[in-house]
Each structure stands twice: as structure tokens, then as C-alpha cells.
Tab-separated table of C-alpha atoms in Angstrom:
chain	number	residue	atom	x	y	z
A	2	MET	CA	-5.545	-33.157	10.436
A	3	ARG	CA	-3.855	-30.625	11.998
A	4	THR	CA	0.184	-29.773	11.479
A	5	VAL	CA	1.684	-27.001	13.859
A	6	LEU	CA	4.890	-25.033	12.054
A	7	GLU	CA	6.996	-22.705	15.058
A	8	THR	CA	8.512	-20.097	13.713
A	9	GLU	CA	10.029	-17.810	16.602
A	10	GLY	CA	12.704	-15.847	16.006
A	11	LEU	CA	11.764	-15.470	12.476
A	12	VAL	CA	10.890	-12.105	11.066
A	13	CYS	CA	8.791	-11.399	7.798
A	14	PRO	CA	9.060	-12.907	5.055
A	15	PHE	CA	9.936	-15.864	6.356
A	16	PRO	CA	7.402	-16.993	8.415
A	17	VAL	CA	5.173	-16.416	5.266
A	18	MET	CA	7.772	-18.541	3.081
A	19	GLU	CA	7.376	-20.867	5.458
A	20	ALA	CA	4.077	-21.612	5.682
A	21	GLU	CA	3.644	-21.412	1.869
A	22	GLU	CA	5.998	-24.692	2.347
A	23	ALA	CA	4.006	-26.336	4.690
A	24	MET	CA	0.741	-26.096	3.139
A	25	ALA	CA	2.414	-27.506	-0.125
A	26	ASP	CA	2.587	-30.742	2.206
A	27	LEU	CA	-1.114	-30.321	3.049
A	28	GLU	CA	-4.422	-32.104	1.599
A	29	ILE	CA	-7.663	-29.719	0.904
A	30	GLY	CA	-9.900	-29.234	4.404
A	31	ASP	CA	-6.320	-30.195	6.420
A	32	GLU	CA	-4.887	-26.889	8.829
A	33	LEU	CA	-1.821	-25.240	9.858
A	34	VAL	CA	-1.495	-24.181	12.571
A	35	ILE	CA	1.331	-20.736	12.408
A	36	ALA	CA	2.961	-19.907	15.942
A	37	PHE	CA	5.291	-16.533	15.014
A	38	ASP	CA	6.770	-13.896	17.280
A	39	CYS	CA	7.297	-11.174	14.098
A	40	THR	CA	4.836	-8.261	14.678
A	41	GLN	CA	4.349	-7.792	11.005
A	42	GLY	CA	3.056	-11.599	10.331
A	43	THR	CA	-0.132	-10.201	12.583
A	44	GLN	CA	-0.657	-8.088	9.366
A	45	SER	CA	1.249	-10.413	6.485
A	46	LEU	CA	-0.166	-14.024	7.768
A	47	PRO	CA	-3.516	-13.320	7.625
A	48	ALA	CA	-2.825	-10.782	4.139
A	49	TRP	CA	-1.426	-14.304	2.335
A	50	ALA	CA	-4.336	-16.551	3.685
A	51	ALA	CA	-7.166	-14.570	1.864
A	52	ASP	CA	-4.732	-14.069	-1.181
A	53	ASN	CA	-4.312	-17.828	-1.366
A	54	GLY	CA	-8.784	-18.202	0.057
A	55	TYR	CA	-7.495	-20.034	2.316
A	56	THR	CA	-9.717	-19.869	5.283
A	57	VAL	CA	-8.556	-18.647	8.656
A	58	THR	CA	-10.019	-20.595	11.375
A	59	GLU	CA	-8.256	-19.328	14.401
A	60	PHE	CA	-5.840	-16.058	15.122
A	61	ALA	CA	-4.870	-15.259	19.315
A	62	LYS	CA	-2.163	-13.600	20.842
A	63	THR	CA	-0.893	-16.126	22.863
A	64	GLY	CA	1.751	-14.019	24.953
A	65	GLU	CA	3.921	-10.827	25.326
A	66	ALA	CA	4.979	-10.251	20.659
A	67	SER	CA	3.435	-14.499	20.296
A	68	TRP	CA	0.677	-14.993	18.388
A	69	SER	CA	-0.557	-18.618	16.706
A	70	ILE	CA	-2.843	-18.073	13.380
A	71	THR	CA	-4.328	-21.454	12.293
A	72	VAL	CA	-5.379	-21.962	8.693
A	73	ARG	CA	-7.371	-24.437	6.607
A	74	LYS	CA	-6.733	-25.421	2.646
B	10	MET	CA	12.369	23.537	19.833
B	11	ILE	CA	14.096	20.839	18.476
B	12	PHE	CA	12.130	18.731	21.299
B	13	THR	CA	8.960	18.990	18.520
B	14	GLY	CA	11.305	16.838	16.533
B	15	LEU	CA	10.466	14.150	19.537
B	16	LEU	CA	7.254	14.386	19.828
B	17	VAL	CA	7.345	14.461	15.759
B	18	GLY	CA	9.613	10.954	16.342
B	19	GLY	CA	7.165	10.085	18.691
B	20	VAL	CA	3.926	9.301	17.027
B	21	LEU	CA	5.955	8.559	13.591
B	22	GLY	CA	7.549	5.697	15.765
B	23	LEU	CA	4.391	4.354	16.860
B	24	VAL	CA	2.303	4.723	13.967
B	25	LEU	CA	4.894	2.856	11.835
B	26	GLN	CA	4.890	-0.032	14.644
B	27	ARG	CA	1.047	-0.756	14.989
B	28	GLY	CA	0.517	-0.082	11.323
B	29	ARG	CA	3.569	-2.389	10.630
B	30	PHE	CA	4.585	0.438	7.969
B	31	CYS	CA	7.458	-1.443	6.130
B	32	ILE	CA	8.866	-0.495	3.088
B	33	THR	CA	11.072	-2.956	2.337
B	34	GLY	CA	8.278	-5.418	2.435
B	35	ALA	CA	6.459	-2.998	-0.150
B	36	PHE	CA	9.185	-3.011	-2.353
B	37	ARG	CA	9.730	-6.981	-2.022
B	38	ASP	CA	6.101	-7.770	-1.845
B	39	LEU	CA	6.051	-6.693	-5.373
B	40	TRP	CA	8.780	-9.498	-6.702
B	41	VAL	CA	7.879	-12.001	-4.255
B	42	SER	CA	3.996	-12.402	-4.329
B	43	GLY	CA	3.368	-9.600	-7.166
B	44	SER	CA	1.129	-7.877	-3.972
B	45	TRP	CA	0.947	-3.906	-4.471
B	46	ARG	CA	-0.744	-3.488	-1.028
B	47	TRP	CA	1.945	-2.355	1.050
B	48	MET	CA	3.322	-0.388	-2.365
B	49	THR	CA	-0.112	1.527	-2.781
B	50	ALA	CA	-0.197	2.540	0.889
B	51	PHE	CA	3.430	3.914	0.474
B	52	LEU	CA	2.707	5.642	-2.587
B	53	LEU	CA	-0.614	7.096	-0.580
B	54	ALA	CA	1.722	8.389	2.130
B	55	VAL	CA	3.396	10.547	-0.813
B	56	ALA	CA	1.239	11.791	-2.685
B	57	VAL	CA	-0.536	13.003	0.500
B	58	GLN	CA	2.502	14.989	1.408
B	59	ALA	CA	3.156	16.340	-1.915
B	60	VAL	CA	-0.945	17.830	-1.607
B	61	GLY	CA	0.388	19.352	1.972
B	62	VAL	CA	4.138	20.257	1.267
B	63	THR	CA	2.441	22.323	-2.287
B	64	LEU	CA	0.070	24.089	0.081
B	65	LEU	CA	2.366	25.143	2.568
B	66	THR	CA	4.668	26.219	-0.138
B	67	ALA	CA	1.862	28.101	-1.393
B	68	THR	CA	1.107	29.822	1.513
B	69	GLY	CA	5.253	30.466	2.792
B	70	ALA	CA	4.664	28.683	4.919
B	71	ILE	CA	8.048	26.547	3.740
B	72	THR	CA	10.068	27.143	0.668
B	73	PRO	CA	11.909	23.239	0.138
B	74	GLU	CA	14.831	23.341	-1.837
B	75	VAL	CA	15.058	20.278	-4.514
B	76	PRO	CA	18.604	19.189	-4.445
B	77	THR	CA	20.081	18.663	-8.440
B	78	LEU	CA	20.322	15.316	-9.809
B	79	SER	CA	23.766	13.326	-9.487
B	80	VAL	CA	23.057	10.442	-11.681
B	81	VAL	CA	25.590	7.699	-10.574
B	82	ALA	CA	26.095	8.386	-6.878
B	83	THR	CA	21.933	8.271	-6.638
B	84	ALA	CA	21.601	5.225	-9.333
B	85	VAL	CA	23.994	2.984	-7.644
B	86	GLY	CA	23.993	4.474	-4.157
B	87	SER	CA	19.858	3.685	-3.996
B	88	LEU	CA	21.397	-0.250	-5.727
B	89	LEU	CA	23.426	-0.776	-2.915
B	90	PHE	CA	20.451	0.729	-0.152
B	91	GLY	CA	18.268	-1.411	-1.797
B	92	VAL	CA	20.236	-4.894	-1.421
B	93	GLY	CA	21.280	-3.732	1.792
B	94	ILE	CA	17.656	-3.661	3.219
B	95	VAL	CA	16.188	-6.922	1.979
B	96	LEU	CA	19.579	-8.144	4.230
B	97	ALA	CA	18.599	-5.851	7.082
B	98	GLY	CA	15.372	-6.808	7.007
B	99	GLY	CA	14.441	-3.463	7.493
B	100	CYS	CA	14.521	-0.052	5.872
B	101	ALA	CA	15.839	3.075	7.376
B	102	THR	CA	12.443	3.315	9.861
B	103	GLY	CA	11.827	-0.533	9.421
B	104	THR	CA	15.437	-0.873	11.028
B	105	TYR	CA	14.583	1.780	13.916
B	106	TYR	CA	10.829	0.514	14.804
B	107	ARG	CA	11.660	-2.923	14.948
B	108	ALA	CA	15.113	-2.239	16.875
B	109	GLY	CA	12.273	-0.271	19.176
B	110	GLU	CA	10.399	-3.622	19.149
B	111	GLY	CA	13.016	-5.082	21.329
B	112	LEU	CA	14.404	-7.592	17.795
B	113	VAL	CA	18.346	-7.620	18.305
B	114	GLY	CA	19.366	-8.551	14.828
B	115	SER	CA	17.685	-4.251	13.992
B	116	TRP	CA	20.339	-3.443	16.939
B	117	PHE	CA	22.672	-4.181	14.931
B	118	ALA	CA	21.424	-3.351	11.609
B	119	LEU	CA	20.899	-0.611	12.967
B	120	ILE	CA	24.100	1.011	14.465
B	121	ALA	CA	26.409	-0.529	11.403
B	122	TYR	CA	23.757	2.336	9.373
B	123	ALA	CA	24.551	4.778	11.440
B	124	VAL	CA	28.394	4.469	11.807
B	125	THR	CA	28.895	4.135	7.865
B	126	ALA	CA	26.649	6.776	7.574
B	127	ALA	CA	28.584	8.972	9.439
B	128	VAL	CA	31.904	7.379	7.705
B	129	SER	CA	30.689	7.623	4.645
B	130	LYS	CA	29.089	11.509	5.158
B	131	THR	CA	31.648	13.278	7.496
B	132	GLY	CA	33.780	10.918	8.047
B	133	VAL	CA	37.264	9.133	6.235
B	134	LEU	CA	35.077	8.043	2.970
B	135	ALA	CA	33.894	10.851	2.620
B	136	PRO	CA	35.866	11.909	-0.051
B	137	VAL	CA	35.178	8.956	-1.636
B	138	THR	CA	31.051	9.783	-1.472
B	139	THR	CA	32.137	13.610	-3.118
B	140	TRP	CA	33.923	12.080	-5.716
B	141	VAL	CA	30.905	9.882	-6.580
B	142	LYS	CA	28.649	12.196	-6.448
B	143	GLY	CA	30.416	14.201	-9.568
B	144	LEU	CA	30.844	11.794	-11.666
B	145	TRP	CA	27.992	12.480	-13.422
B	146	PRO	CA	26.375	15.181	-12.092
B	147	THR	CA	23.038	17.064	-14.018
B	148	GLN	CA	21.142	20.258	-13.348
B	149	LEU	CA	17.482	18.694	-12.787
B	150	THR	CA	15.421	19.530	-10.736
B	151	THR	CA	11.894	18.183	-10.360
B	152	ILE	CA	10.109	16.132	-13.093
B	153	PRO	CA	7.816	18.747	-13.984
B	154	ALA	CA	10.414	21.658	-14.186
B	155	ALA	CA	12.497	20.084	-16.712
B	156	PHE	CA	9.405	19.971	-18.841
B	157	GLY	CA	8.726	23.555	-18.246
B	158	LEU	CA	5.742	23.131	-16.437
B	159	PRO	CA	4.757	24.378	-12.992
B	160	ASP	CA	5.223	21.230	-9.841
B	161	TRP	CA	1.064	21.182	-9.007
B	162	VAL	CA	1.196	19.769	-12.543
B	163	GLY	CA	2.770	16.824	-11.285
B	164	VAL	CA	1.199	16.899	-7.947
B	165	LEU	CA	-2.154	16.293	-9.659
B	166	VAL	CA	-0.675	13.021	-12.271
B	167	LEU	CA	0.853	11.735	-8.867
B	168	VAL	CA	-2.651	12.085	-7.367
B	169	ALA	CA	-4.394	10.574	-9.927
B	170	GLY	CA	-2.179	7.871	-10.413
B	171	VAL	CA	-2.491	7.031	-6.350
B	172	ALA	CA	-6.436	7.660	-6.321
B	173	GLY	CA	-5.998	4.463	-9.196
B	174	LEU	CA	-4.013	2.175	-7.903
B	175	VAL	CA	-6.189	2.861	-4.351
B	176	ARG	CA	-9.193	1.870	-6.488
B	177	TRP	CA	-7.267	-0.771	-7.573
B	178	GLN	CA	-6.529	-1.767	-4.409
B	179	LEU	CA	-9.983	-1.511	-2.393
B	180	ARG	CA	-11.311	-3.247	-5.661
B	181	LEU	CA	-8.860	-6.408	-4.698
B	182	ALA	CA	-9.365	-6.066	-0.825
B	183	ALA	CA	-13.405	-6.157	-1.453
B	184	ASP	CA	-12.599	-9.826	-3.584
B	185	ARG	CA	-10.879	-11.147	-0.934
B	186	PRO	CA	-10.728	-9.367	2.834
B	187	VAL	CA	-8.329	-10.214	4.804
B	188	PRO	CA	-9.271	-11.668	8.258
B	189	LEU	CA	-6.809	-9.730	10.806
B	190	GLN	CA	-8.839	-8.866	13.955
B	191	LEU	CA	-8.355	-10.798	16.757
B	192	ALA	CA	-10.233	-10.812	19.665
B	193	ALA	CA	-10.800	-7.636	21.695
B	194	GLN	CA	-9.415	-7.205	25.018
B	195	ARG	CA	-9.845	-4.012	25.740
B	196	THR	CA	-11.452	-0.531	24.583
B	197	GLY	CA	-12.002	2.782	23.569
B	198	LEU	CA	-8.811	4.240	22.707
B	199	ASN	CA	-6.967	2.467	24.481
B	200	HIS	CA	-8.570	-1.066	21.940
B	201	LEU	CA	-7.777	1.639	18.571
B	202	LEU	CA	-4.424	2.625	19.275
B	203	PHE	CA	-2.615	-0.635	21.187
B	204	GLU	CA	-4.670	-3.443	19.980
B	205	ARG	CA	-6.573	-3.119	16.346
B	206	ALA	CA	-4.773	-4.050	13.479
B	207	TRP	CA	-4.307	-0.862	10.968
B	208	ASN	CA	-5.874	-1.231	7.372
B	209	PRO	CA	-2.561	-0.286	5.260
B	210	LEU	CA	-4.395	2.643	3.441
B	211	VAL	CA	-5.194	4.620	7.060
B	212	THR	CA	-1.200	4.187	7.963
B	213	GLY	CA	-0.454	5.226	4.532
B	214	VAL	CA	-2.346	8.042	4.735
B	215	LEU	CA	-1.187	8.768	8.771
B	216	VAL	CA	2.697	9.014	7.175
B	217	GLY	CA	1.714	11.436	5.254
B	218	LEU	CA	0.010	12.974	7.316
B	219	VAL	CA	2.656	13.022	10.175
B	220	ALA	CA	5.984	13.401	6.880
B	221	ILE	CA	3.571	17.002	6.354
B	222	VAL	CA	4.052	17.844	9.878
B	223	ALA	CA	7.220	17.872	10.266
B	224	TRP	CA	7.460	20.229	7.592
B	225	PRO	CA	7.199	23.345	9.001
B	226	ALA	CA	8.149	21.787	13.098
B	227	SER	CA	11.631	21.170	11.328
B	228	TRP	CA	11.456	24.615	9.289
B	229	ALA	CA	11.157	26.154	12.747
B	230	THR	CA	13.726	25.291	14.105
B	231	GLY	CA	16.164	26.459	11.381
B	232	ARG	CA	16.753	22.892	9.666
B	233	HIS	CA	14.746	23.160	6.097
B	234	ASP	CA	13.653	20.226	5.161
B	235	GLY	CA	10.956	17.309	5.913
B	236	LEU	CA	11.085	14.037	7.309
B	237	GLY	CA	14.860	12.099	7.032
B	238	ILE	CA	16.639	9.263	8.949
B	239	THR	CA	20.035	9.069	6.817
B	240	THR	CA	21.667	12.146	8.076
B	241	PRO	CA	20.100	12.698	11.127
B	242	SER	CA	21.597	9.405	11.916
B	243	SER	CA	25.229	10.099	11.361
B	244	ASN	CA	24.744	13.540	12.666
B	245	LEU	CA	23.357	10.699	15.692
B	246	VAL	CA	26.773	9.510	15.927
B	247	GLY	CA	28.906	12.688	15.206
B	248	TRP	CA	27.216	14.148	18.454
B	249	LEU	CA	28.160	11.318	20.299
B	250	VAL	CA	32.076	10.936	19.581
B	251	THR	CA	32.950	14.177	19.260
B	252	GLY	CA	30.125	15.917	21.852
B	253	ASP	CA	29.473	18.576	19.637
B	254	ALA	CA	25.662	19.986	20.282
B	255	ASP	CA	25.901	21.892	17.009
B	256	ARG	CA	24.860	18.338	15.429
B	257	LEU	CA	22.759	17.439	17.944
B	258	ASP	CA	19.450	19.410	16.086
B	259	TRP	CA	15.736	18.969	15.039
B	260	GLY	CA	16.894	15.578	12.518
B	261	VAL	CA	18.586	13.794	15.627
B	262	MET	CA	15.569	14.460	18.230
B	263	LEU	CA	13.472	12.512	14.787
B	264	VAL	CA	15.306	10.129	15.227
B	265	LEU	CA	15.734	9.343	19.150
B	266	GLY	CA	11.888	9.836	18.872
B	267	ILE	CA	11.005	7.172	16.865
B	268	LEU	CA	12.643	4.783	18.304
B	269	LEU	CA	11.310	5.821	22.132
B	270	GLY	CA	7.969	5.706	20.463
B	271	SER	CA	8.037	2.487	18.667
B	272	HIS	CA	9.030	0.876	21.830
B	273	LEU	CA	6.480	2.482	24.063
B	274	SER	CA	4.072	1.590	21.812
B	275	ALA	CA	5.644	-2.009	21.586
B	276	ARG	CA	5.594	-1.861	25.667
B	277	ALA	CA	1.457	-0.642	25.595
B	278	SER	CA	0.345	-3.276	23.023
B	279	GLY	CA	2.667	-6.636	24.823
B	280	GLU	CA	4.194	-6.911	21.800
B	281	PHE	CA	7.894	-5.895	23.119
B	282	ARG	CA	10.579	-8.996	23.584
B	283	VAL	CA	13.815	-8.900	23.037
B	284	ARG	CA	14.556	-11.512	20.159
B	285	VAL	CA	17.786	-12.871	19.904
B	286	PRO	CA	18.245	-14.385	16.131
B	287	SER	CA	20.745	-16.488	14.958
B	288	ALA	CA	24.443	-16.474	14.164
B	289	THR	CA	23.319	-16.128	10.145
B	290	VAL	CA	20.189	-13.388	10.535
B	291	ILE	CA	22.805	-10.601	12.682
B	292	ARG	CA	26.369	-10.931	9.951
B	293	ARG	CA	23.098	-10.158	7.414
B	294	SER	CA	22.025	-7.989	9.505
B	295	ILE	CA	25.112	-6.130	10.140
B	296	ALA	CA	26.479	-6.631	6.044
B	297	GLY	CA	22.642	-4.715	5.013
B	298	GLY	CA	23.080	-1.717	7.642
B	299	LEU	CA	27.113	-1.367	5.979
B	300	LEU	CA	25.424	-1.258	2.484
B	301	MET	CA	22.784	0.768	3.713
B	302	GLY	CA	25.113	3.369	4.815
B	303	VAL	CA	26.660	4.033	2.125
B	304	GLY	CA	24.009	3.397	-0.520
B	305	ALA	CA	22.211	6.146	1.838
B	306	ALA	CA	25.010	8.574	1.683
B	307	TRP	CA	26.037	8.337	-1.768
B	308	ALA	CA	22.482	9.031	-3.261
B	309	GLY	CA	21.783	12.057	-0.925
B	310	GLY	CA	18.912	9.856	0.909
B	311	CYS	CA	17.275	6.561	2.302
B	312	SER	CA	14.101	4.535	1.471
B	313	ILE	CA	12.429	8.231	3.614
B	314	GLY	CA	14.747	10.906	2.465
B	315	ASN	CA	14.649	10.560	-1.568
B	316	ALA	CA	11.964	7.363	-1.549
B	317	LEU	CA	8.831	8.971	0.738
B	318	VAL	CA	9.932	13.063	0.778
B	319	GLN	CA	11.721	13.663	-1.843
B	320	THR	CA	9.087	12.333	-4.407
B	321	SER	CA	7.069	14.127	-2.852
B	322	LEU	CA	8.732	17.138	-3.893
B	323	LEU	CA	8.609	15.581	-7.817
B	324	SER	CA	12.650	15.267	-7.278
B	325	TRP	CA	14.742	13.663	-10.064
B	326	GLN	CA	16.488	12.425	-7.355
B	327	GLY	CA	13.776	10.749	-5.348
B	328	TRP	CA	12.081	9.414	-8.212
B	329	THR	CA	15.591	7.657	-9.748
B	330	ALA	CA	16.271	6.664	-5.985
B	331	LEU	CA	12.457	4.945	-5.639
B	332	VAL	CA	13.282	3.230	-8.993
B	333	PHE	CA	16.880	1.593	-8.025
B	334	GLN	CA	15.827	1.188	-4.183
B	335	VAL	CA	12.752	-1.130	-5.527
B	336	LEU	CA	15.557	-2.585	-8.436
B	337	GLY	CA	18.087	-3.262	-5.612
B	338	VAL	CA	15.334	-5.067	-3.349
B	339	GLY	CA	14.286	-7.413	-6.351
B	340	ILE	CA	18.584	-8.314	-7.187
B	341	THR	CA	18.307	-9.800	-3.573
B	342	ALA	CA	15.130	-10.889	-3.304
B	343	TYR	CA	15.539	-13.025	-6.507
B	344	PHE	CA	18.384	-14.813	-4.717
B	345	THR	CA	17.572	-14.741	-1.133
B	346	LEU	CA	13.952	-16.033	-1.735
B	347	ILE	CA	12.762	-16.432	-5.157
B	348	ARG	CA	15.077	-18.884	-6.309
B	349	PRO	CA	15.262	-20.880	-3.635
B	350	ARG	CA	11.781	-20.723	-3.212
B	351	ASN	CA	11.452	-22.470	-6.632
B	352	GLN	CA	14.508	-24.965	-6.216
B	353	ARG	CA	12.166	-26.107	-3.582
B	354	ARG	CA	9.396	-26.126	-5.562
B	355	ALA	CA	11.611	-28.070	-8.362
B	356	ALA	CA	12.026	-30.514	-5.913
B	357	ARG	CA	9.150	-31.176	-4.154
B	358	GLU	CA	7.811	-32.012	-8.179
B	359	ALA	CA	10.496	-34.100	-9.002
B	360	ALA	CA	9.748	-36.449	-5.747
B	361	SER	CA	5.889	-36.568	-6.572
B	362	SER	CA	6.681	-37.756	-10.386
B	363	PRO	CA	6.557	-41.327	-11.107
B	364	SER	CA	10.277	-41.510	-10.942
B	365	GLY	CA	10.573	-39.733	-7.738
B	366	ARG	CA	7.457	-42.508	-5.791
B	367	ALA	CA	9.126	-45.492	-7.217
B	368	ASN	CA	12.613	-44.015	-5.838
B	369	GLY	CA	10.247	-43.662	-2.497
B	370	THR	CA	11.788	-39.789	-1.367
B	371	ARG	CA	8.990	-38.480	-0.769
B	372	ALA	CA	5.244	-38.741	-0.273
B	373	ALA	CA	3.196	-37.420	-3.367
B	374	SER	CA	-0.393	-36.683	-2.323
B	375	PRO	CA	-0.075	-33.750	-0.816
B	376	VAL	CA	1.312	-31.949	-3.704
B	377	ALA	CA	-1.210	-34.080	-6.102
B	378	ALA	CA	-3.669	-32.575	-4.133
B	379	ARG	CA	-2.673	-28.749	-5.065
């Protein structure tokens, strides 16, 4: 299952905290797509995934100061 | 000659923006996720600068003077500053570089911070600042001096401690590599500077190097200090409202340089966009900026002047400020982030318990799968 989480407009650490919340409701193997525009998130979201042992399956710049990262639980 | 401030500030703005160097995040992660990743990078910047300043002092290029510790002003001011930077979503430099990235919340925080710093340092609240500073004055300058040791001994201890932290973080990083890299669309220097994700430790070293260069560059203009944000911000406001050109010194050029450098760097890397936050965030940003201005004026420095620069001089003021800034960040992080998170977790668990399931309040399986 793929869930999309829009966090545009939120600055760090809120994209990470929202992602943490969303992840809690997912099953192992599910994917979470996180859209964000906080520059710092390009560092903190992959770091959060690594710290929790989640796999990053996709990481892309989607526009001016906009990114999307997909994390598998 | 003060234009070297613009140059040093510009490079610092680039490093902060591209490196995502956030001191608020470094202090906050200690409490929120128990991570020392960014705190290590920050302390690495302090250690690198300490070595540089010791060498510059030994050659006679600079002769830094360490302020005496005023206990109440430094402790309470730094605590308020710590509370402020969480509310504002960025410390002194963090607010400058996010303003350069187009975050409107940081514009509000920056204006509130600079104006309040000016009000507290040279404006109507200056007598309050003087009063607080006189509450518990001491003759303490550097920590090694208090133990009758030369300062370089303190530098060695600092370097050894930070080396231990770096080793620990490198081991952690090897165990769980962070998938930072986006697909490359650029080449050469353009890719390295404006596209590639920077390693936090490399960013920390670069910040330390810029902090070293700031010393002789500033010294040459008669401003006997290293990096600084609060006094320069206060002087910038002072110059703008009085037209008194004496206030337009190397430090003012430095902060303008940070704004310009981070803006150009964000533009060059496709990371600039004007982002307007909610009313709640704007209100918090202003409240944070106000606390930052008062706190830094009382403490005699902010996350840069005290936590980055005075710590590298091994001063009591710097290290006391660092401890109380981290405490202020921790207290605010508890009320705004950690407690709400714990409450959500408890609610989720209650919903997944048998009674919660019977009530049909929430699907239980995702939580059970954790």
C-alpha cells in the first residue's frame, strides 16, 4: 500500500514528526510518500529513515524548493 | 576593508544554506530523538575554530579578549534565547539563512530579533540589560585560567573530546548509511556546490574554517572580534534608523553577507521560494524573535557569539551560554514537540487496546504491526 503525506508549508522538525505519525499507522512493507518543501528536510528525512531502519525507495526534487521522498516500512 | 565582511558572510551563507547547518536542530535533536549527529558537527566547528584561534593568537595576528562571566545575565538570557530559537524555528544564523531561502516566518523572526536586540542593547531597555548584567558578576574569564592552566591545555581537551564524538558518529553512520543523494543533473563544481547533499561533519569543519578566517578579517578593520550576529544585527537596525555611519562596521557587512549568500545559494540550487506560513507560525516566529533579541543581549551573545565563538575561546560565558541554550531548547521542545507526541502515542495505544477496538474508535492492526 502507498500512502501520500503532504507536508508543504511545514518547517523542520514537523515534516519528520508528521512522517513518524503516518508511519505508525502503516503495515510492514507499506510505502509512505512524503512531499515537503523544507530545505532542511532533504537532510533530516533521509536521516530519520536511516535511524529507523526504513528503506528509501525514491528521492526526487519535484520543483523549486520542493521534494518527494518515498520510505518503505 | 569592511567589505571583506560581506565576502565572509556570503561564504558562510552558502555553507549554512547548502549544508543545512541548523544549531536549533542540533540542540533539539538531543532531546527529541537522542541524536548527536548535528551536535557533533556543531562541536566540531567549535574545535576547529579553537585550534585556529590558538594558532592565530600564538603568531600575534590577533589578541582576543575574553569577557568576564556575569552569571544571571548569561544563564537567564541564554535560557530565554533557547526558548526563542525553538519558537522561531531557527537560531541567529538559522533565521538569517532561512530568510534568504524565502521563508516568510523567518522574515518576521529576523525583524523581531534584530529590533529587540537593538532595543535591549542600546534602546529603551538598555538599563534593564545593564541591571541584569550587574546581578552576579564574576572575574571568571577562561575555564583553563580558573584552574591555573594555559588555554592550549583546554584546547587539547576539547579537541580530544570532539574527536571521540566524531569517531562515535562515524561508526553510527557506517552502521546505518543515510541515503542522502538525489539523482545528479549537474556536473563539476556546480554539482558539488549547488546540488550534492553535504555531509554534516564536512559542513561543521567548513563553518569552523569560516569562523577562523573571520578573526583576522574583522581584526584588520578594527573590530576586535570573530563571527557575531546579535551586536551586528543591533547595529544594522541602529544604522538604519539613525543614519549614523559609525555603526556600519564589519559585523553589519557580515550579517548582510549571510542573507545575500544564502539567498544566492538557494537561487543557484533551485531552493528559493517565498513560503508563507500559517498565522500560528507567524505568531510563534515573532514571539521567538523577541525572546532571542532580549536573551542574546542579556547573555552577551547568541548561538554564534557565545555558543560557537566564545566556546572556542574556552570562556566561562560561552560554555555557560551553551548549556543554558540547550536547556531552553529542551524545555520548549518538551512542551511543543515531545509531550504532544507522547500524548498521540498514548491515544493510539488506547485506541488499539481491546476496549478501544470494541468501541470501534480506530483500526488496531497498523499499531499492532509495530
